[in-house]
XYZ file of C-alpha atoms in Angstrom:
544
model
C 20.532 -47.970 59.817
C 17.009 -47.746 61.264
C 17.349 -43.803 61.723
C 17.892 -43.520 58.077
C 14.743 -45.274 57.064
C 12.880 -42.451 58.679
C 13.937 -40.132 55.863
C 11.101 -40.241 53.061
C 14.005 -39.718 50.371
C 16.004 -42.300 48.592
C 19.244 -43.108 50.282
C 22.143 -44.606 48.516
C 25.821 -45.588 49.831
C 28.695 -45.919 47.599
C 31.848 -47.650 48.595
C 34.809 -45.723 47.699
C 37.175 -48.455 48.076
C 36.380 -49.436 44.558
C 37.597 -47.322 41.699
C 34.051 -46.600 40.260
C 32.269 -46.064 43.502
C 29.605 -48.945 43.213
C 26.552 -48.742 45.267
C 26.523 -51.080 48.216
C 23.129 -50.221 49.733
C 20.028 -48.318 48.542
C 16.864 -47.468 50.708
C 13.285 -48.679 50.012
C 12.597 -45.174 48.436
C 14.946 -45.588 45.649
C 12.746 -47.739 43.434
C 9.753 -45.433 43.893
C 11.717 -42.233 42.612
C 13.854 -44.011 39.783
C 11.854 -47.241 38.819
C 14.871 -49.171 39.257
C 14.811 -52.033 41.851
C 17.293 -52.341 44.736
C 18.853 -55.308 42.807
C 19.099 -53.326 39.683
C 21.146 -50.598 41.532
C 23.507 -52.422 44.092
C 26.858 -52.840 42.591
C 26.577 -50.322 39.746
C 27.747 -46.833 39.853
C 24.554 -44.569 39.667
C 25.887 -42.843 36.689
C 23.434 -44.693 34.554
C 20.703 -42.262 35.783
C 22.021 -39.481 33.792
C 21.427 -41.708 30.589
C 23.098 -39.996 27.671
C 22.883 -36.542 29.477
C 26.518 -36.473 30.592
C 27.350 -32.860 29.840
C 25.589 -31.189 32.724
C 27.414 -28.466 34.470
C 26.121 -29.847 37.984
C 28.558 -32.847 37.458
C 31.748 -30.804 38.064
C 30.883 -30.148 41.901
C 30.450 -33.818 42.363
C 33.729 -34.498 40.778
C 35.408 -31.812 43.049
C 33.786 -33.169 46.191
C 34.663 -36.782 45.532
C 38.289 -35.639 44.727
C 38.456 -33.471 48.041
C 36.373 -35.506 50.183
C 33.702 -32.875 51.122
C 29.980 -32.580 51.162
C 28.231 -31.261 48.232
C 24.499 -30.501 46.987
C 23.464 -30.388 43.258
C 20.441 -30.626 41.197
C 20.788 -33.236 38.283
C 18.715 -34.182 35.243
C 18.084 -37.924 35.875
C 15.993 -40.462 33.854
C 13.743 -43.237 35.410
C 13.753 -46.860 34.106
C 11.055 -45.954 31.688
C 13.056 -42.992 30.255
C 11.205 -40.121 31.825
C 12.847 -37.333 33.124
C 12.951 -36.144 36.865
C 15.002 -33.448 38.741
C 17.232 -35.002 41.380
C 18.416 -32.879 44.309
C 21.488 -34.962 45.343
C 23.555 -34.336 48.609
C 26.621 -36.205 48.919
C 28.240 -36.626 52.350
C 31.481 -38.340 52.894
C 32.166 -40.752 55.950
C 35.859 -41.539 56.630
C 37.269 -44.729 58.433
C 39.568 -44.567 61.278
C 42.469 -43.661 59.319
C 40.667 -40.470 58.008
C 40.488 -41.981 54.593
C 36.932 -41.632 53.023
C 35.416 -45.237 52.987
C 32.007 -44.446 51.505
C 29.681 -41.647 50.563
C 25.908 -41.521 51.667
C 23.794 -39.824 48.975
C 20.459 -38.294 49.837
C 18.265 -38.129 46.572
C 15.058 -36.021 46.571
C 12.513 -35.757 43.531
C 12.337 -31.997 43.306
C 10.687 -32.267 39.750
C 7.466 -30.464 40.855
C 9.134 -27.837 42.718
C 11.617 -27.340 39.842
C 8.942 -26.946 37.312
C 6.955 -24.707 39.264
C 10.171 -22.520 39.634
C 10.851 -22.678 36.082
C 7.386 -21.638 35.335
C 7.530 -18.794 38.011
C 10.828 -17.606 36.100
C 9.100 -17.938 32.593
C 6.026 -15.976 33.784
C 8.427 -13.343 35.218
C 10.312 -12.897 31.729
C 7.614 -13.689 29.162
C 4.461 -12.046 27.991
C 1.658 -14.642 28.882
C -0.362 -14.098 25.845
C 2.252 -14.026 23.041
C 4.984 -15.989 24.709
C 7.432 -13.211 23.749
C 9.700 -11.679 26.154
C 8.224 -8.929 28.361
C 9.494 -5.342 28.782
C 12.108 -6.276 31.414
C 13.509 -9.410 29.318
C 13.544 -7.403 26.259
C 15.770 -4.784 27.779
C 18.070 -7.491 29.236
C 18.318 -8.835 25.586
C 19.357 -5.623 24.052
C 21.758 -5.072 26.829
C 23.597 -8.501 25.925
C 23.719 -7.846 22.112
C 27.388 -7.517 21.033
C 28.682 -6.170 17.848
C 31.559 -7.930 16.011
C 31.517 -6.024 12.828
C 31.126 -2.509 13.963
C 27.272 -2.712 13.551
C 24.931 -0.455 15.381
C 21.662 -1.145 17.123
C 18.304 -0.348 15.482
C 15.543 -0.219 18.333
C 12.046 -0.003 17.151
C 8.829 0.904 19.213
C 5.462 -0.078 17.711
C 2.035 0.982 18.843
C -0.919 -0.787 17.670
C -3.711 1.746 17.203
C -7.310 1.184 18.144
C -6.663 -1.988 20.058
C -9.530 -0.786 22.477
C -11.915 -0.391 19.401
C -11.195 -3.796 18.289
C -11.897 -5.394 21.669
C -15.026 -3.464 22.081
C -16.263 -4.190 18.694
C -15.085 -7.911 18.106
C -14.448 -9.011 21.683
C -11.149 -9.615 23.529
C -10.691 -13.065 21.831
C -10.214 -11.229 18.521
C -7.893 -8.483 19.996
C -5.827 -11.276 21.551
C -5.572 -13.185 18.202
C -4.495 -10.019 16.534
C -1.766 -9.302 19.008
C -0.479 -12.626 18.836
C -0.355 -12.640 15.057
C 1.513 -9.321 15.412
C 3.971 -11.050 17.370
C 4.340 -13.918 14.897
C 4.840 -11.533 12.024
C 7.628 -9.546 13.899
C 9.326 -12.964 14.907
C 9.340 -13.967 11.318
C 11.794 -11.143 10.589
C 14.260 -12.763 12.703
C 15.336 -9.829 14.669
C 17.992 -9.710 17.275
C 15.594 -8.878 20.163
C 11.775 -8.956 20.128
C 9.354 -8.275 22.981
C 5.883 -7.227 23.882
C 6.303 -4.284 26.220
C 2.965 -2.924 26.775
C -0.764 -3.726 26.240
C -0.512 -2.693 22.600
C 3.202 -1.974 22.150
C 5.992 -4.172 20.721
C 9.668 -3.488 20.598
C 12.221 -4.967 18.064
C 15.899 -4.637 17.687
C 18.388 -5.240 14.869
C 21.822 -4.929 14.287
C 22.673 -2.793 11.283
C 26.013 -1.782 9.755
C 24.712 0.809 7.232
C 22.122 3.466 6.684
C 20.681 1.253 3.929
C 20.500 -1.743 6.198
C 18.557 0.603 8.756
C 16.063 1.561 6.147
C 15.763 -2.114 4.969
C 14.810 -3.135 8.430
C 12.190 -0.516 8.829
C 10.813 -1.230 5.578
C 10.615 -5.052 6.588
C 8.800 -4.083 9.599
C 6.206 -1.948 7.877
C 5.627 -4.424 5.035
C 5.183 -7.366 7.595
C 2.511 -5.351 9.713
C 0.838 -3.908 6.616
C -1.688 -6.816 5.504
C -5.052 -6.858 7.241
C -5.803 -9.507 9.822
C -8.542 -12.182 9.335
C -10.732 -13.235 12.204
C -13.776 -15.462 12.296
C -15.905 -12.206 12.222
C -14.127 -9.642 10.063
C -10.882 -8.663 8.205
C -9.436 -5.895 10.085
C -6.983 -3.244 9.050
C -4.438 -2.179 11.727
C -2.817 1.161 12.033
C 0.491 1.513 13.776
C 2.672 4.129 15.049
C 6.424 3.712 14.865
C 9.370 5.257 16.761
C 13.001 4.210 16.509
C 16.609 5.198 17.364
C 19.965 3.954 16.554
C 22.572 3.463 19.120
C 25.759 1.279 19.731
C 25.443 -2.393 20.894
C 26.199 -2.370 24.705
C 24.772 1.091 25.180
C 22.176 1.255 28.152
C 19.094 -0.581 26.857
C 16.871 1.516 28.825
C 18.303 4.900 27.191
C 17.669 3.275 23.728
C 14.218 2.232 24.725
C 13.494 5.689 26.108
C 14.711 7.276 22.977
C 12.521 5.057 20.787
C 9.800 5.990 23.079
C 10.016 9.692 22.559
C 10.129 8.893 18.816
C 7.149 6.942 19.258
C 5.403 9.654 21.124
C 5.891 12.011 18.148
C 4.560 9.346 15.642
C 1.552 8.951 17.718
C 0.852 12.690 17.742
C 1.262 12.905 13.910
C -2.223 12.256 12.305
C -0.511 10.184 9.597
C 1.297 8.190 12.164
C 4.420 8.341 10.012
C 7.610 6.565 11.399
C 9.707 8.995 13.458
C 13.506 8.734 14.287
C 14.697 9.852 17.554
C 15.763 13.480 17.398
C 18.219 14.477 20.229
C 17.402 18.172 19.862
C 13.629 17.429 20.146
C 14.187 15.394 23.203
C 16.280 18.265 24.818
C 13.537 20.632 24.095
C 11.142 18.185 25.665
C 13.038 17.974 28.781
C 13.549 21.809 28.820
C 9.465 21.909 28.575
C 9.135 19.548 31.333
C 11.622 21.225 33.687
C 10.083 24.785 32.945
C 6.503 23.441 33.370
C 7.643 22.052 36.987
C 9.438 25.520 37.611
C 6.226 27.412 36.539
C 4.063 25.419 38.813
C 6.403 26.156 41.811
C 6.346 29.841 40.661
C 2.477 29.940 40.635
C 2.569 28.479 44.153
C 5.301 30.972 45.572
C 3.928 33.996 43.636
C 6.974 34.798 41.582
C 5.294 36.760 38.921
C 5.341 40.676 38.959
C 4.209 43.331 36.457
C 6.119 46.096 34.810
C 4.206 48.915 33.117
C 4.804 50.668 29.761
C 3.151 54.084 29.784
C 0.737 55.167 27.162
C 0.552 58.829 26.099
C -1.837 61.246 24.367
C 0.053 62.020 21.200
C -1.475 65.620 21.179
C -0.653 66.762 24.669
C 2.159 64.396 25.816
C 0.113 63.460 29.050
C 0.426 60.083 30.225
C -3.077 58.549 30.131
C -2.551 54.871 30.953
C -0.289 51.988 30.773
C 0.027 48.259 29.599
C 0.704 45.749 32.297
C 3.626 43.441 31.314
C 4.119 40.154 33.140
C 7.650 39.304 34.357
C 8.833 36.189 36.165
C 11.361 36.544 39.046
C 13.194 33.313 38.656
C 14.971 32.253 41.865
C 18.183 31.425 39.904
C 18.130 33.127 36.564
C 16.485 36.530 37.880
C 13.855 38.425 35.832
C 12.464 36.803 32.977
C 10.464 38.309 29.967
C 7.322 36.717 28.726
C 8.892 35.206 25.687
C 10.643 32.715 27.998
C 7.524 31.217 29.544
C 4.339 32.306 28.090
C 4.271 29.605 25.345
C 4.826 26.866 27.747
C 2.293 28.273 30.227
C -0.456 28.310 27.432
C 0.571 24.718 26.449
C 0.160 23.592 29.701
C -2.902 25.734 30.787
C -0.938 27.283 33.733
C -1.449 30.633 32.020
C -5.028 30.696 33.535
C -3.753 30.393 37.018
C -0.862 32.956 36.376
C -3.235 35.456 34.919
C -6.093 35.271 37.429
C -3.427 36.136 40.037
C -2.039 38.781 37.802
C -5.233 40.572 37.025
C -6.029 40.858 40.774
C -2.588 42.272 41.249
C -2.832 44.846 38.394
C -6.298 45.930 39.627
C -5.218 46.296 43.230
C -2.308 48.393 41.945
C -4.335 50.559 39.648
C -7.079 51.284 42.418
C -4.273 52.399 44.901
C -2.510 54.494 42.511
C -5.573 56.319 40.942
C -6.902 57.036 44.416
C -4.308 59.886 44.715
C -5.069 61.310 41.111
C -7.464 63.682 39.751
C -7.049 62.191 36.335
C -7.031 58.372 36.622
C -4.820 56.143 34.620
C -6.396 53.462 32.797
C -4.598 49.967 33.015
C -4.683 47.244 30.346
C -3.669 43.592 30.976
C -3.492 40.673 28.708
C -5.869 37.913 28.940
C -5.570 34.447 27.348
C -8.077 32.794 25.155
C -7.956 29.766 27.425
C -9.455 31.965 30.233
C -12.201 33.064 27.791
C -12.946 29.510 26.595
C -12.423 27.398 29.717
C -12.549 29.770 32.558
C -15.387 32.081 33.980
C -13.911 35.410 32.785
C -16.967 37.500 33.677
C -17.149 35.957 37.240
C -13.255 36.580 37.829
C -13.751 40.240 36.754
C -16.773 40.725 39.036
C -14.599 39.113 42.021
C -11.575 41.493 41.016
C -13.914 44.642 41.021
C -15.291 43.683 44.407
C -12.021 42.727 46.098
C -9.985 45.675 44.869
C -12.470 48.610 44.651
C -11.246 49.536 41.349
C -13.409 51.545 39.063
C -14.292 49.294 36.287
C -13.482 51.985 33.547
C -9.778 52.023 34.874
C -9.414 48.309 33.617
C -9.015 47.204 30.047
C -8.776 43.427 29.012
C -6.270 42.989 26.224
C -7.413 40.208 23.824
C -5.400 38.370 21.014
C -6.843 39.085 17.506
C -7.312 35.449 16.970
C -10.358 35.723 19.551
C -12.156 37.869 16.954
C -12.201 34.779 14.504
C -14.333 32.931 17.185
C -17.504 34.743 16.612
C -19.623 32.217 18.487
C -22.569 33.604 20.334
C -21.181 32.246 23.632
C -17.905 34.314 23.324
C -19.698 37.400 22.167
C -22.158 37.166 25.091
C -19.153 36.768 27.469
C -17.598 39.849 26.053
C -20.978 41.916 26.115
C -21.506 41.060 29.782
C -17.951 42.193 30.635
C -18.526 45.538 28.832
C -21.787 46.129 30.585
C -19.573 46.217 33.814
C -17.780 49.017 32.454
C -14.481 47.188 31.940
C -12.780 48.008 28.473
C -11.971 45.332 25.942
C -8.969 45.809 23.592
C -7.839 44.097 20.552
C -4.001 43.495 20.802
C -1.614 43.653 17.633
C -4.657 44.403 15.237
C -4.060 43.884 11.614
C -1.728 40.787 11.740
C -4.722 38.551 11.151
C -6.830 39.894 8.502
C -9.632 37.353 9.072
C -10.579 39.278 11.864
C -11.925 42.167 9.760
C -14.998 40.126 9.052
C -16.229 39.756 12.529
C -14.881 42.761 14.219
C -18.209 44.710 14.275
C -19.879 41.858 16.389
C -17.470 42.515 19.116
C -17.902 45.141 21.738
C -14.174 46.458 21.746
C -13.223 49.847 23.212
C -9.633 49.955 21.849
C -7.727 48.847 18.859
C -3.887 48.468 19.238
C -2.061 48.883 15.904
C 0.735 46.272 15.821
C 4.300 47.652 15.994
C 5.336 46.229 12.660
C 3.081 48.568 11.017
C 4.345 51.540 13.048
C 8.074 50.787 12.486
C 7.560 50.395 8.711
C 5.512 53.536 8.276
C 8.041 55.556 6.491
C 9.176 53.051 3.910
C 5.734 51.190 3.288
C 3.072 52.843 1.628
C 0.876 49.809 2.153
C 1.540 49.933 5.866
C 0.262 53.522 5.823
C -2.827 52.830 4.121
C -3.441 49.767 6.503
C -2.854 52.126 9.518
C -5.191 54.731 8.183
C -7.957 51.914 7.649
C -7.437 50.971 11.264
C -7.845 54.294 12.485
C -10.937 54.719 10.362
C -12.484 51.396 11.713
C -11.869 52.635 15.225
C -13.727 55.968 14.618
C -16.453 54.050 13.134
C -16.549 51.705 16.268
C -16.078 54.607 18.787
C -12.943 52.696 19.891
C -9.739 54.391 20.935
C -6.664 53.656 18.608
C -3.264 53.203 20.426
C -0.195 52.688 18.368
C 2.484 50.282 19.552
C 6.179 50.576 18.985
C 6.822 54.163 18.451
C 10.593 54.660 18.464
C 11.334 57.870 16.431
C 10.067 61.454 16.431
C 9.044 60.915 12.619
C 6.752 57.996 13.519
C 5.277 59.920 16.375
C 4.379 62.840 14.115
C 3.128 60.833 11.224
C 0.638 58.876 13.419
C -0.422 62.084 15.033
C -1.082 63.534 11.463
C -3.036 60.423 10.500
C -5.318 61.061 13.432
C -3.986 58.558 15.861
C -4.442 60.060 19.323
C -2.462 57.477 21.561
C 0.477 55.531 21.496
C 3.374 53.659 23.557
C 6.988 52.872 22.602
C 10.493 53.364 23.622
C 10.531 56.922 22.362
C 7.654 57.853 24.785
C 8.684 55.500 27.609
C 10.090 52.116 28.368
C 8.358 49.580 30.677
C 9.177 50.356 34.336
C 8.643 48.893 37.617
C 5.459 49.549 39.867
C 7.536 51.838 42.045
C 9.000 53.733 39.019
C 5.367 54.209 37.591
C 4.199 55.595 40.782
C 6.874 58.356 40.835
C 6.178 58.980 37.275
C 2.395 59.324 37.713
C 2.955 61.797 40.710
C 5.225 63.844 38.477
C 2.606 64.451 35.769
């Protein structure tokens, strides 16, 4: 036995020839671990170390090993003589006699309490939020995943955003912010949800099983009511605002999908100034995915130069001669083919990509205009749309100077088409930008004039050279006396400002003749000519 004494753990030997396997030998370390003396242990079954804790799952492998005569290692909850708990890693090894029958077992006991507590704490840290002691994001998702429905109920998953937490921390200190977060967790926990977690710095998530729409609404009302009262801290009484997004799915449905849906609804709630609760809207999510995908494709299209221009000719209504054209952007999509502006301009403006698209486009149109007019005695002027973002955020004047220098275009050949909404921004800065561009010789046109009547208040402050009559006025000219009066007014305004008037959307001979009689000298529309490619415009220009 001398070699056994070198092992610092407790050694026990049980005689298997007795029915209850009494201990026949214990090492000197046994009393240090258990508090029982060697005399207390020898002759007794070590079962007493389990106290009343006899339903441990780890006991089954011991019984199996004893019946099969094999080695096993288990971790047990054992209790010292003074009743304190310790974790015992027990390895049992059988020793057979000459006849091959097991005569006794040698048990190696190790007190692994410190290691077990450290492991438990590590597992706890990995699963729980350290501030609130609530499940963290990953544990919450696991809890939701494990929820089952026995009555056909559905699962209401709610995400809650605590607004203004940063301001609370800055004003009252992090201790106050932490206290409020903990109290929010307590309030939500008091509702006895089926799952609850703190899933972000200022976000919580709860889940309820609900069987009816009424139960769903009641659960939401309970959440809102629980969170509504102000919080009292040593320094202040603080009212908190929340955003709330939710979704309803089936128990067992992928928890990450439910959380993603609730998160999408929460995003909508946060974007609402009133922060009203929002339910997940599948159609809205599909639209959001479409926007995200389209944005990525547009970014790639900008890099690849996939935008081209078609040109709709503009004519002198008196002589029928072509005098210019409007450049209309198109997207050569690698999968879906040629796309009109209605497909992508809205997203481009939302994301700011319109600035990059138009900067490349203006250069392309100017270079084409310079090349085409080099062969003509009577040059055509080219108008190209400019986004308000380019005016507000970019350096429009610098861009136009660069375009003139790079392409060699005569400034008078180029006209920038501006939306009528820009006229409502009569700031000195915007007007100064337009004045400097006009001094370069480049024209400024107001597109779809007449659709926003507020522009009439400030039109005289802008150095415009052209006004375009919206197609809705042109197409309703025959049936609407009001539209005729408005067109006559716009023509009169143009004459007063020495601005050329161009009517859009001319589709019939009657419209053409009426506009000419009213004094509108220029127009465009399907009657006169549809948008054509650059190559077709070159052929048309050479033929006239």
